[in-house]
Coordinates of C-alpha atoms in Angstrom, one line a residue:
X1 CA 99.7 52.7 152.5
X2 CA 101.7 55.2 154.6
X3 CA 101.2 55.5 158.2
X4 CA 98.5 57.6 159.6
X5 CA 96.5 57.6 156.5
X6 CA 92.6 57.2 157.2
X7 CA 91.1 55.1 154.6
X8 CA 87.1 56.2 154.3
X9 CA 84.5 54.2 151.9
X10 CA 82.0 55.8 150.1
X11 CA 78.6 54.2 150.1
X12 CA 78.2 51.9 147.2
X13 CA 75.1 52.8 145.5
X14 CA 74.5 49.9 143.1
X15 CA 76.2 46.2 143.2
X16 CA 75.4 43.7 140.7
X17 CA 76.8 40.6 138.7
X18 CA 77.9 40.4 135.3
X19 CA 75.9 38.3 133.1
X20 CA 78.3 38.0 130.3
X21 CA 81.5 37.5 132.6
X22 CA 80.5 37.1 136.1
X23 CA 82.3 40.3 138.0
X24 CA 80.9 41.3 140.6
X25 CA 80.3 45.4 140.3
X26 CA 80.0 48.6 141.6
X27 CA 78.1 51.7 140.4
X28 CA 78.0 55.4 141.9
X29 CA 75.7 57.6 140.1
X30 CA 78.6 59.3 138.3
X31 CA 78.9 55.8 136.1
X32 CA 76.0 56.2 134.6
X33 CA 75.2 57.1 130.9
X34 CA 72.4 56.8 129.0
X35 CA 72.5 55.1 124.8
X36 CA 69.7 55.1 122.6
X37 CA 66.2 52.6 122.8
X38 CA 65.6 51.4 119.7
X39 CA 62.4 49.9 118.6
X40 CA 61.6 46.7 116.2
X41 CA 61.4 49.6 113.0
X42 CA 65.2 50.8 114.1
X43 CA 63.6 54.2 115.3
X44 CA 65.5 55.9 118.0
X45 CA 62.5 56.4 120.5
X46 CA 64.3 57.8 123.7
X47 CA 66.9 57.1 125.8
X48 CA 68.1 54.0 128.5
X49 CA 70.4 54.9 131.3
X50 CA 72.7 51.7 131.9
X51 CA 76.4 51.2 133.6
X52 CA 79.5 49.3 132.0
X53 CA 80.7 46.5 133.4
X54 CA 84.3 47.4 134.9
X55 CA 85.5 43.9 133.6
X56 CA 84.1 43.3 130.1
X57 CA 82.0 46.1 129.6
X58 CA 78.9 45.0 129.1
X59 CA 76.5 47.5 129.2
X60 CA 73.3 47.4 132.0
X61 CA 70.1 48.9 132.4
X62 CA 69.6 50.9 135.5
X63 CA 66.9 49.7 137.6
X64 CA 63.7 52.1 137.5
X65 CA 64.0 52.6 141.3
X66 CA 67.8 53.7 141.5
X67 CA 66.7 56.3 138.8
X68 CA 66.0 60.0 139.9
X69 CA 66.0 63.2 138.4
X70 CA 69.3 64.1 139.1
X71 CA 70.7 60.7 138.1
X72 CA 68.7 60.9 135.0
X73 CA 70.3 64.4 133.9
X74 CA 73.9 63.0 134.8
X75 CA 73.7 60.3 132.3
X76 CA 71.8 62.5 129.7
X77 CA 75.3 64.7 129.6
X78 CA 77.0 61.7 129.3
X79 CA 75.5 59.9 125.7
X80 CA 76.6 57.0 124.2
X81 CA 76.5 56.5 120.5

């Protein structure tokens, strides 16, 4: 780090633990992207924004009440197959 630099954190908008590795993450609203719900009949029948664990990549659904419109319409631009 050079000398003089100011070092400024951004607020973290989402921490959680890993279930499948243990990590302990981070989320901004920029991580999220949405992948298809799937019911028992294999029908697509909309969509589930989640975030990727940094470590193993797990994916996890976004609670309902971080979700807002804007949030929402990130993740839609940002599909996963």
């Amino acid at each position: 780090m050079e000398v003089g630099m100011k070092v400024t954190q951004a607020p973290i908008w989402w921490e959680f633990v890993c279930g499948a590795c243990g990590a302990h993450c981070q989320a901004e609203p920029e991580d999220v992207v949405s992948r298809p719900s799937v019911d028992c009949d294999g029908d697509v029948v909309g969509r589930i924004c989640v975030v990727e664990c940094g470590r193993c990549g797990k994916q996890h659904d976004v609670p309902v009440y971080l979700l807002t419109q804007k949030i929402a319409k990130i993740a839609a631009g940002k599909r996963l197959k």
